[in-house]
Every structure is written in C-alpha cells, then in structure tokens.
Amino acid sequence: MLNFNYYNPANIYFGRKEEQRVGELINQWSSTKKVLILFSGDYYEKLGIAKTIHAELSKYEIQYFENGHVVPNPELSLINELSAFVKEEGIDFILAVGGGSVIDTAKATALGSLFDGDTWDFFTGEKEVNEALPIGAISTVASSGSEMSPATIVSNQEYKLGVESEVIIPKFSIVNPEFTIKLPKYYTGVGTADILSHLLERYFSKIDSTDITDFLLEGAIRSTLINGVKLMNDLENYDLRAEMSLTAIVAHNNSLELGREPDWGSHRIEHELSGQYGIVHGEGMVVVTLAWMKYVSRFYPKQFVKYGVRIFGIDPIIYSEEEVIALAIEKTKEFFVELGMRTTLSDLEIGDHHFEVMAERATKEDVQTIGHLKPLDSSDIVEILKLAL
C-alpha cells in the first residue's frame, strides 16, 4: 500500500428537499451577497429548482445572476466570459445546478475569477492553482461525481485538459435524487457508464496489499452492475436513483483510491475523442474502456483475472486465464449494452482518420505516456483505438 494524504471538505446534503438549505448555505460563504447561478437546459425551471433557489436566496437578501449557456464538454470561451462577469459584478460565490459539465464550468470559473490572465493557463500548467472562489452545487444527474471531486475538465475546442486541486472542491453539494427521476433513459445509461468507468480506473492498479480498497471497489462495482440494470427498467424508482446518486459521489471523491495508484489512461484517451468529435463522455468511456481492457490485459493479466473472478464469479479452475479475461470483458460489454450504450467507434460513426493526431495530443512532450497500470505511449494509444473500431 502506498503512502497517502486524504482531505475532502465537501459538505454533502443528501435526500428529498435538501435544496431548501441553499440560501442558508450560500449566506455562510458570500460576504457580498452576490451569487452567479450556472445551469444548462430547461430542467432548471421544469424541476422547480429555480423557484426554490429564488425563494431561499430572497430570505437572505442575496442578489443572483443566472447563466444557462453551459454545454457538454465545458468550453473555455464561456468560462473566460463568466470569469470576466464575476469580476465586473463583484460576485463572490458560484452555484452550479446540473451535472458534471455545469459543476466543472463552475470550478473553472472559480479559478479564472481570481486571475487576470487566461484561465487555460491553469490547465496547461503555466499557472499554479492556489486559490478559487467558493462554489456550491445542486446535482441533477448521477454521473461524474463532481459534487465532491477535486477535478475539472475543460475543452479549448481543440482538446480537453484537467485541473485537480482541493481548492475547487465544492463547499457544499446538495443531492436530491428526485431531480434525477425525469432524466431520459439514454442519459441515465450514460451517467451509469461514467460511474462504472470511475470505479474501474481505480480498481485496475498494480499496487499490492490494498485489500480494503479492493473490497470496497468490488462492492461498488457490483452495486453499479446490479442497480444500473434495475434502474434502466424502472426509471422513476427513487431508491434506485438514490443508490446511483450516492455511488456517483463515492466513485469519484478519491476515497476508493487510498493507498492505490489509479490508472486514468482510458479517461485521457476519451478526452481526445470527445474533444475531437464532441461525443458524450460517458458513452465515449464505454468504447475506450472495453478496448483498453483488451489491450492492457495482455500485459497485466493478473488484475483482469481477479476482476473476472471476484466481480462476475467466473471459475478460474474451469476456464483458462485467457478465457476468464475474455469472459470478463464480454460481461462488461453486455452490461453497457443493457444501459443502451454503443460499444465501438464504428457504432459512433467514427473512423481511424485522427488516431495518430489524438495519440500525439494525449502524449504531449511533457507527458509522453499516460496511464499507470501500463504506461501508454502514442503507439499504444493508436492500437487501443484500433481495437475500439
């Protein structure tokens, strides 16, 4: 087990009607009593969230500004625009209402609002992350786990990069699973796939003596496999929505990687795909994860045999090592199909035109390799993308 330091100050309020705390919570963090509310789409009004927020903020005489222009794969141009607006208006708190894209936009804006340069400098590493405006979140999607994570991913319309720092962890996150009940079936599947991808990135580690997190991760993975399928057949079941909402948080608050070395190679490859083609991240992760498993299991079979035996109960006495791995990957694919996900680049109508370009971007000069179970260079990435066709 590796040495580690773990700190996560996010205050989670989970369950029905917890959004009614929003005025009280923001009042604790905002001295100017000016807040920027970010959202995307019409759910903000339809779910009654806007009405509740407006009423609760008025109790504390908090002035609010709203922007509903956030898009999937958060865009740098909007973040720079929002940062300038925050400075101009003297806003000192940002509230994100939505899923990962909205929360990531809030995190990046919180960084840019205290910086006079281009926010992209934080993502390229040219500017060190030391401070950010406080943010809060009201989650409406069980997916990215941004409610409690220290990470934000942003696109400059050429490629995507991330920042990870405790200063952008939300001061509070409100998670009412009722808000996820009307989420369409496709996006429910996308969110569940994203949750599983976060668990698998942490599970496939070459660090020994990590029994406690092995078993915690295996429990979370099995729970996702069971409840994910149930939910697809019972979309308005509050308890199933609650299960997935909590799993999304646990999957990405870094508690399940204590003492381990998570991989993250699949995510870095997918960021190139979604940056290049604008595909939905969760479905992109399905395609990349399956191809990554096929490729990396050739070099580190032990971890994949353990996955097949412990997660799916495949008998290693009856089946050879290669058969256990192949069956485990096939069962993972079957789960994604039950979520309604496409599983290949061909399904997404993506060909091999940009494989080399994406691989080179993913392994830019100061990185050279990505992933930790098997460090991947640009040629490895191209082979994985070929397996994804």
Short mmCIF file of C-alpha atoms in Angstrom, two decimals:
data_model
loop_
_atom_site.label_atom_id
_atom_site.label_comp_id
_atom_site.label_asym_id
_atom_site.label_seq_id
_atom_site.Cartn_x
_atom_site.Cartn_y
_atom_site.Cartn_z
CA MET A 1 0.00 0.00 0.00
CA LEU A 2 1.24 3.48 -0.92
CA ASN A 3 1.54 6.43 1.46
CA PHE A 4 -1.32 8.89 1.06
CA ASN A 5 -2.85 12.12 2.27
CA TYR A 6 -6.61 12.41 2.00
CA TYR A 7 -8.61 15.57 2.50
CA ASN A 8 -12.10 16.31 1.25
CA PRO A 9 -14.03 19.14 2.89
CA ALA A 10 -17.19 18.94 0.75
CA ASN A 11 -20.35 19.06 2.84
CA ILE A 12 -22.94 16.73 1.32
CA TYR A 13 -26.67 17.21 1.91
CA PHE A 14 -28.41 14.14 0.51
CA GLY A 15 -32.11 13.42 0.07
CA ARG A 16 -35.52 14.91 -0.54
CA LYS A 17 -36.00 18.69 -0.12
CA GLU A 18 -32.37 19.29 0.87
CA GLU A 19 -32.25 22.06 -1.76
CA GLN A 20 -34.24 24.19 0.65
CA ARG A 21 -30.98 24.76 2.55
CA VAL A 22 -29.36 26.62 -0.35
CA GLY A 23 -29.92 30.18 0.91
CA GLU A 24 -28.63 29.43 4.38
CA LEU A 25 -25.56 27.68 2.98
CA ILE A 26 -24.62 30.37 0.47
CA ASN A 27 -25.11 33.04 3.13
CA GLN A 28 -22.31 31.39 5.12
CA TRP A 29 -19.84 31.84 2.27
CA SER A 30 -20.87 35.05 0.50
CA SER A 31 -19.90 38.36 2.07
CA THR A 32 -21.02 40.49 -0.90
CA LYS A 33 -24.30 38.57 -1.10
CA LYS A 34 -23.90 38.24 -4.85
CA VAL A 35 -24.03 34.79 -6.44
CA LEU A 36 -23.74 33.51 -10.01
CA ILE A 37 -26.02 30.56 -10.77
CA LEU A 38 -24.97 28.29 -13.64
CA PHE A 39 -27.18 25.71 -15.32
CA SER A 40 -27.96 24.16 -18.71
CA GLY A 41 -31.26 23.28 -20.34
CA ASP A 42 -34.86 23.69 -19.23
CA TYR A 43 -34.76 21.32 -16.23
CA TYR A 44 -33.77 24.27 -14.03
CA GLU A 45 -37.30 25.64 -14.39
CA LYS A 46 -39.19 22.40 -15.03
CA LEU A 47 -37.99 20.66 -11.87
CA GLY A 48 -38.89 23.66 -9.75
CA ILE A 49 -35.27 24.23 -8.72
CA ALA A 50 -35.22 27.83 -9.92
CA LYS A 51 -38.30 28.71 -7.89
CA THR A 52 -36.85 27.17 -4.74
CA ILE A 53 -33.48 28.86 -5.17
CA HIS A 54 -35.03 32.26 -5.80
CA ALA A 55 -37.23 31.98 -2.72
CA GLU A 56 -34.41 30.79 -0.46
CA LEU A 57 -31.93 33.44 -1.64
CA SER A 58 -34.50 36.19 -1.11
CA LYS A 59 -34.74 35.23 2.57
CA TYR A 60 -31.10 36.27 2.97
CA GLU A 61 -31.29 39.22 0.54
CA ILE A 62 -28.76 37.54 -1.74
CA GLN A 63 -28.62 39.01 -5.25
CA TYR A 64 -28.31 36.42 -8.01
CA PHE A 65 -27.28 36.37 -11.65
CA GLU A 66 -28.08 33.41 -13.90
CA ASN A 67 -26.42 31.88 -16.94
CA GLY A 68 -27.88 28.83 -18.66
CA HIS A 69 -25.44 28.57 -21.57
CA VAL A 70 -23.31 25.72 -20.25
CA VAL A 71 -22.80 22.89 -22.76
CA PRO A 72 -21.43 19.33 -22.52
CA ASN A 73 -17.62 19.24 -22.68
CA PRO A 74 -17.32 22.65 -20.91
CA GLU A 75 -15.93 25.35 -23.17
CA LEU A 76 -13.09 27.70 -22.30
CA SER A 77 -14.69 30.62 -24.14
CA LEU A 78 -17.73 30.62 -21.85
CA ILE A 79 -15.54 30.18 -18.76
CA ASN A 80 -13.46 33.25 -19.67
CA GLU A 81 -16.66 35.19 -20.31
CA LEU A 82 -18.11 34.14 -16.95
CA SER A 83 -14.89 34.94 -15.11
CA ALA A 84 -14.90 38.48 -16.50
CA PHE A 85 -18.55 38.90 -15.49
CA VAL A 86 -17.87 37.71 -11.95
CA LYS A 87 -15.07 40.27 -11.57
CA GLU A 88 -17.18 43.07 -13.02
CA GLU A 89 -20.15 42.43 -10.73
CA GLY A 90 -18.19 41.68 -7.56
CA ILE A 91 -19.70 38.20 -7.26
CA ASP A 92 -18.08 36.04 -4.60
CA PHE A 93 -19.92 32.73 -4.82
CA ILE A 94 -20.84 30.42 -7.72
CA LEU A 95 -23.69 27.91 -7.58
CA ALA A 96 -23.76 25.10 -10.15
CA VAL A 97 -27.13 23.44 -10.79
CA GLY A 98 -26.84 20.36 -13.00
CA GLY A 99 -24.39 17.60 -13.81
CA GLY A 100 -20.67 17.34 -14.34
CA SER A 101 -20.41 19.86 -17.16
CA VAL A 102 -22.10 22.58 -15.12
CA ILE A 103 -20.11 21.83 -11.98
CA ASP A 104 -16.84 21.69 -13.93
CA THR A 105 -17.69 25.03 -15.54
CA ALA A 106 -18.28 26.49 -12.08
CA LYS A 107 -14.94 25.14 -10.83
CA ALA A 108 -13.01 26.58 -13.78
CA THR A 109 -14.81 29.91 -13.46
CA ALA A 110 -13.95 29.97 -9.77
CA LEU A 111 -10.29 29.73 -10.77
CA GLY A 112 -10.47 32.29 -13.57
CA SER A 113 -12.36 34.83 -11.49
CA LEU A 114 -9.33 35.38 -9.24
CA PHE A 115 -6.82 35.55 -12.11
CA ASP A 116 -6.13 38.32 -14.63
CA GLY A 117 -4.81 36.03 -17.36
CA ASP A 118 -6.30 33.25 -19.47
CA THR A 119 -7.94 30.50 -17.38
CA TRP A 120 -6.42 27.94 -19.78
CA ASP A 121 -3.05 28.65 -18.14
CA PHE A 122 -4.20 26.61 -15.14
CA PHE A 123 -4.93 23.64 -17.39
CA THR A 124 -1.63 23.77 -19.27
CA GLY A 125 0.30 24.09 -16.00
CA GLU A 126 1.63 27.57 -16.82
CA LYS A 127 -0.20 28.95 -13.78
CA GLU A 128 -0.18 27.22 -10.39
CA VAL A 129 -3.54 26.61 -8.70
CA ASN A 130 -3.56 28.25 -5.28
CA GLU A 131 -6.98 29.83 -4.78
CA ALA A 132 -10.51 29.89 -6.16
CA LEU A 133 -13.86 31.46 -5.37
CA PRO A 134 -16.08 29.20 -3.25
CA ILE A 135 -18.64 27.18 -5.15
CA GLY A 136 -21.65 25.05 -4.29
CA ALA A 137 -23.59 22.51 -6.32
CA ILE A 138 -27.12 21.18 -6.64
CA SER A 139 -26.82 17.91 -8.52
CA THR A 140 -29.42 16.80 -11.06
CA VAL A 141 -27.53 13.88 -12.63
CA ALA A 142 -25.90 10.77 -11.15
CA SER A 143 -22.74 10.56 -13.22
CA SER A 144 -19.47 12.44 -12.89
CA GLY A 145 -19.24 12.72 -9.11
CA SER A 146 -18.09 16.35 -9.50
CA GLU A 147 -20.16 17.16 -6.41
CA MET A 148 -17.27 16.02 -4.22
CA SER A 149 -14.30 15.69 -6.56
CA PRO A 150 -11.27 17.99 -6.75
CA ALA A 151 -11.20 17.90 -10.56
CA THR A 152 -12.50 19.91 -13.50
CA ILE A 153 -12.15 19.10 -17.21
CA VAL A 154 -12.38 21.82 -19.86
CA SER A 155 -12.18 22.00 -23.66
CA ASN A 156 -10.50 24.78 -25.63
CA GLN A 157 -12.30 23.43 -28.74
CA GLU A 158 -9.11 21.68 -29.82
CA TYR A 159 -8.54 19.31 -26.90
CA LYS A 160 -9.50 18.74 -23.27
CA LEU A 161 -7.35 19.15 -20.18
CA GLY A 162 -8.00 18.88 -16.48
CA VAL A 163 -7.06 20.55 -13.22
CA GLU A 164 -7.10 18.78 -9.87
CA SER A 165 -6.91 20.75 -6.62
CA GLU A 166 -8.67 20.75 -3.26
CA VAL A 167 -9.39 24.48 -3.65
CA ILE A 168 -12.09 23.74 -6.26
CA ILE A 169 -13.93 21.10 -4.24
CA PRO A 170 -17.47 22.44 -3.67
CA LYS A 171 -18.02 23.89 -0.20
CA PHE A 172 -21.34 22.08 -0.22
CA SER A 173 -23.24 19.84 -2.59
CA ILE A 174 -26.96 19.18 -2.42
CA VAL A 175 -28.00 15.84 -3.89
CA ASN A 176 -31.73 15.23 -4.14
CA PRO A 177 -32.23 12.01 -6.16
CA GLU A 178 -35.75 13.17 -7.06
CA PHE A 179 -34.15 15.61 -9.51
CA THR A 180 -32.73 12.68 -11.49
CA ILE A 181 -36.03 10.81 -11.89
CA LYS A 182 -37.07 12.58 -15.11
CA LEU A 183 -33.66 12.14 -16.70
CA PRO A 184 -34.17 10.40 -20.09
CA LYS A 185 -33.21 6.75 -20.40
CA TYR A 186 -30.19 7.43 -22.62
CA TYR A 187 -28.65 9.94 -20.22
CA THR A 188 -29.39 7.67 -17.28
CA GLY A 189 -27.37 4.99 -19.06
CA VAL A 190 -24.60 7.45 -19.91
CA GLY A 191 -24.35 8.50 -16.27
CA THR A 192 -24.23 4.92 -15.02
CA ALA A 193 -21.49 4.09 -17.54
CA ASP A 194 -19.48 7.09 -16.32
CA ILE A 195 -19.84 5.94 -12.71
CA LEU A 196 -18.54 2.48 -13.59
CA SER A 197 -15.62 3.98 -15.52
CA HIS A 198 -14.53 5.94 -12.42
CA LEU A 199 -14.60 2.77 -10.35
CA LEU A 200 -12.68 0.75 -12.92
CA GLU A 201 -9.97 3.41 -13.29
CA ARG A 202 -9.27 2.97 -9.59
CA TYR A 203 -9.70 -0.79 -9.50
CA PHE A 204 -7.06 -1.65 -12.09
CA SER A 205 -3.93 -0.91 -10.07
CA LYS A 206 -0.63 -2.76 -9.78
CA ILE A 207 -0.11 -1.80 -6.13
CA ASP A 208 -0.20 -4.78 -3.77
CA SER A 209 -1.67 -5.05 -0.24
CA THR A 210 -4.76 -2.94 -0.92
CA ASP A 211 -7.39 -5.41 0.29
CA ILE A 212 -9.58 -2.80 1.95
CA THR A 213 -10.00 -0.66 -1.17
CA ASP A 214 -10.12 -3.77 -3.37
CA PHE A 215 -13.18 -4.98 -1.50
CA LEU A 216 -14.76 -1.52 -1.30
CA LEU A 217 -14.33 -1.05 -5.03
CA GLU A 218 -15.65 -4.53 -5.80
CA GLY A 219 -18.73 -3.82 -3.71
CA ALA A 220 -19.30 -0.51 -5.50
CA ILE A 221 -18.77 -2.11 -8.92
CA ARG A 222 -21.18 -4.96 -8.17
CA SER A 223 -23.74 -2.50 -6.81
CA THR A 224 -23.45 -0.46 -10.00
CA LEU A 225 -23.89 -3.54 -12.20
CA ILE A 226 -26.98 -4.67 -10.25
CA ASN A 227 -28.70 -1.33 -9.66
CA GLY A 228 -27.74 0.07 -13.05
CA VAL A 229 -29.71 -2.61 -14.88
CA LYS A 230 -32.64 -2.39 -12.45
CA LEU A 231 -32.79 1.38 -12.93
CA MET A 232 -32.94 1.12 -16.72
CA ASN A 233 -36.15 -0.87 -16.28
CA ASP A 234 -37.62 1.31 -13.53
CA LEU A 235 -36.56 4.89 -14.24
CA GLU A 236 -38.82 6.55 -11.68
CA ASN A 237 -37.77 4.42 -8.73
CA TYR A 238 -36.48 6.84 -6.07
CA ASP A 239 -34.48 4.24 -4.17
CA LEU A 240 -32.62 3.13 -7.29
CA ARG A 241 -31.96 6.75 -8.21
CA ALA A 242 -30.63 7.32 -4.69
CA GLU A 243 -28.34 4.29 -4.98
CA MET A 244 -26.81 5.62 -8.19
CA SER A 245 -26.56 9.20 -6.89
CA LEU A 246 -24.58 8.07 -3.86
CA THR A 247 -22.45 5.68 -5.92
CA ALA A 248 -21.53 8.54 -8.27
CA ILE A 249 -20.18 10.53 -5.32
CA VAL A 250 -18.28 7.65 -3.74
CA ALA A 251 -16.84 6.62 -7.10
CA HIS A 252 -15.08 9.96 -7.60
CA ASN A 253 -14.34 11.54 -4.21
CA ASN A 254 -10.96 9.76 -4.18
CA SER A 255 -11.70 7.73 -1.02
CA LEU A 256 -11.60 4.48 -3.01
CA GLU A 257 -8.08 5.10 -4.29
CA LEU A 258 -6.38 5.44 -0.89
CA GLY A 259 -3.05 3.64 -0.98
CA ARG A 260 -3.55 2.70 -4.65
CA GLU A 261 -2.32 4.07 -7.96
CA PRO A 262 -5.36 4.59 -10.19
CA ASP A 263 -4.86 4.28 -13.92
CA TRP A 264 -6.72 7.13 -15.76
CA GLY A 265 -5.33 6.13 -19.15
CA SER A 266 -8.81 5.42 -20.54
CA HIS A 267 -10.09 8.82 -19.47
CA ARG A 268 -7.20 10.62 -21.11
CA ILE A 269 -7.86 8.78 -24.39
CA GLU A 270 -11.58 9.52 -24.20
CA HIS A 271 -10.91 13.22 -23.63
CA GLU A 272 -9.24 13.24 -27.04
CA LEU A 273 -12.24 11.50 -28.60
CA SER A 274 -14.84 13.83 -27.11
CA GLY A 275 -12.62 16.82 -27.80
CA GLN A 276 -12.23 15.78 -31.44
CA TYR A 277 -15.77 14.59 -32.15
CA GLY A 278 -17.98 16.11 -29.44
CA ILE A 279 -19.33 12.72 -28.36
CA VAL A 280 -20.94 12.26 -24.93
CA HIS A 281 -18.23 11.46 -22.38
CA GLY A 282 -19.97 8.50 -20.71
CA GLU A 283 -20.56 6.70 -23.98
CA GLY A 284 -17.04 7.51 -25.11
CA MET A 285 -15.78 5.88 -21.92
CA VAL A 286 -17.69 2.71 -22.79
CA VAL A 287 -15.90 2.41 -26.12
CA VAL A 288 -12.44 3.23 -24.75
CA THR A 289 -12.74 1.13 -21.58
CA LEU A 290 -13.55 -2.06 -23.48
CA ALA A 291 -10.68 -1.52 -25.94
CA TRP A 292 -8.29 -0.58 -23.13
CA MET A 293 -9.17 -3.79 -21.27
CA LYS A 294 -8.46 -5.93 -24.34
CA TYR A 295 -5.09 -4.27 -24.87
CA VAL A 296 -3.72 -3.83 -21.35
CA SER A 297 -4.85 -7.28 -20.13
CA ARG A 298 -2.23 -8.77 -22.46
CA PHE A 299 0.49 -7.20 -20.32
CA TYR A 300 -1.07 -7.39 -16.83
CA PRO A 301 -3.41 -10.39 -16.85
CA LYS A 302 -3.42 -10.88 -13.06
CA GLN A 303 -5.56 -7.79 -12.41
CA PHE A 304 -8.10 -8.78 -15.06
CA VAL A 305 -8.36 -12.36 -13.85
CA LYS A 306 -9.11 -11.01 -10.37
CA TYR A 307 -11.77 -8.75 -11.90
CA GLY A 308 -13.41 -11.68 -13.68
CA VAL A 309 -13.35 -13.97 -10.66
CA ARG A 310 -14.42 -11.50 -7.99
CA ILE A 311 -16.88 -9.37 -9.93
CA PHE A 312 -18.52 -11.92 -12.21
CA GLY A 313 -17.81 -15.16 -10.37
CA ILE A 314 -16.02 -16.76 -13.31
CA ASP A 315 -14.42 -20.02 -12.18
CA PRO A 316 -10.62 -19.96 -12.81
CA ILE A 317 -10.47 -23.75 -12.45
CA ILE A 318 -12.94 -24.36 -15.26
CA TYR A 319 -11.63 -21.60 -17.50
CA SER A 320 -8.09 -20.71 -18.52
CA GLU A 321 -6.60 -17.31 -17.68
CA GLU A 322 -7.27 -16.05 -21.21
CA GLU A 323 -10.85 -17.31 -21.10
CA VAL A 324 -11.53 -15.64 -17.73
CA ILE A 325 -10.30 -12.32 -19.10
CA ALA A 326 -12.28 -12.63 -22.34
CA LEU A 327 -15.45 -13.55 -20.44
CA ALA A 328 -14.99 -10.65 -18.00
CA ILE A 329 -14.64 -8.17 -20.85
CA GLU A 330 -17.65 -9.66 -22.63
CA LYS A 331 -19.78 -9.42 -19.47
CA THR A 332 -18.71 -5.80 -19.04
CA LYS A 333 -19.75 -5.15 -22.63
CA GLU A 334 -23.11 -6.85 -22.02
CA PHE A 335 -23.73 -4.51 -19.10
CA PHE A 336 -23.01 -1.46 -21.25
CA VAL A 337 -25.37 -2.78 -23.92
CA GLU A 338 -28.10 -3.16 -21.28
CA LEU A 339 -27.53 0.51 -20.49
CA GLY A 340 -28.30 1.27 -24.13
CA MET A 341 -24.73 2.28 -24.94
CA ARG A 342 -22.90 1.89 -28.22
CA THR A 343 -19.67 -0.03 -27.71
CA THR A 344 -17.46 0.68 -30.74
CA LEU A 345 -16.19 3.67 -32.68
CA SER A 346 -17.96 2.28 -35.74
CA ASP A 347 -21.25 2.42 -33.81
CA LEU A 348 -20.49 6.11 -33.19
CA GLU A 349 -19.66 6.55 -36.92
CA ILE A 350 -16.05 7.41 -36.11
CA GLY A 351 -13.23 6.11 -38.31
CA ASP A 352 -9.47 5.98 -37.96
CA HIS A 353 -8.71 9.35 -39.59
CA HIS A 354 -7.37 11.12 -36.48
CA PHE A 355 -5.89 8.29 -34.42
CA GLU A 356 -2.27 9.47 -34.70
CA VAL A 357 -3.17 13.10 -34.05
CA MET A 358 -5.19 12.24 -30.95
CA ALA A 359 -2.45 9.94 -29.67
CA GLU A 360 0.16 12.66 -30.08
CA ARG A 361 -2.01 15.20 -28.28
CA ALA A 362 -2.62 12.79 -25.40
CA THR A 363 1.12 12.25 -25.01
CA LYS A 364 2.35 15.79 -25.48
CA GLU A 365 6.05 16.46 -24.88
CA ASP A 366 5.90 16.98 -21.13
CA VAL A 367 3.83 13.80 -20.57
CA GLN A 368 4.97 11.21 -23.19
CA THR A 369 2.96 8.40 -21.56
CA ILE A 370 -0.46 8.16 -19.94
CA GLY A 371 -1.91 5.64 -17.53
CA HIS A 372 -0.29 3.82 -14.63
CA LEU A 373 -1.13 0.12 -14.85
CA LYS A 374 0.58 0.08 -18.23
CA PRO A 375 2.06 3.44 -19.23
CA LEU A 376 0.84 4.07 -22.76
CA ASP A 377 2.82 5.90 -25.41
CA SER A 378 1.34 7.22 -28.63
CA SER A 379 1.74 3.89 -30.44
CA ASP A 380 -0.10 2.07 -27.63
CA ILE A 381 -2.95 4.58 -27.86
CA VAL A 382 -3.28 4.05 -31.59
CA GLU A 383 -3.51 0.28 -31.02
CA ILE A 384 -6.24 0.78 -28.41
CA LEU A 385 -8.20 3.00 -30.77
CA LYS A 386 -7.88 0.35 -33.48
CA LEU A 387 -9.32 -2.22 -31.06
CA ALA A 388 -12.21 0.20 -30.45
CA LEU A 389 -13.26 0.29 -34.12
#
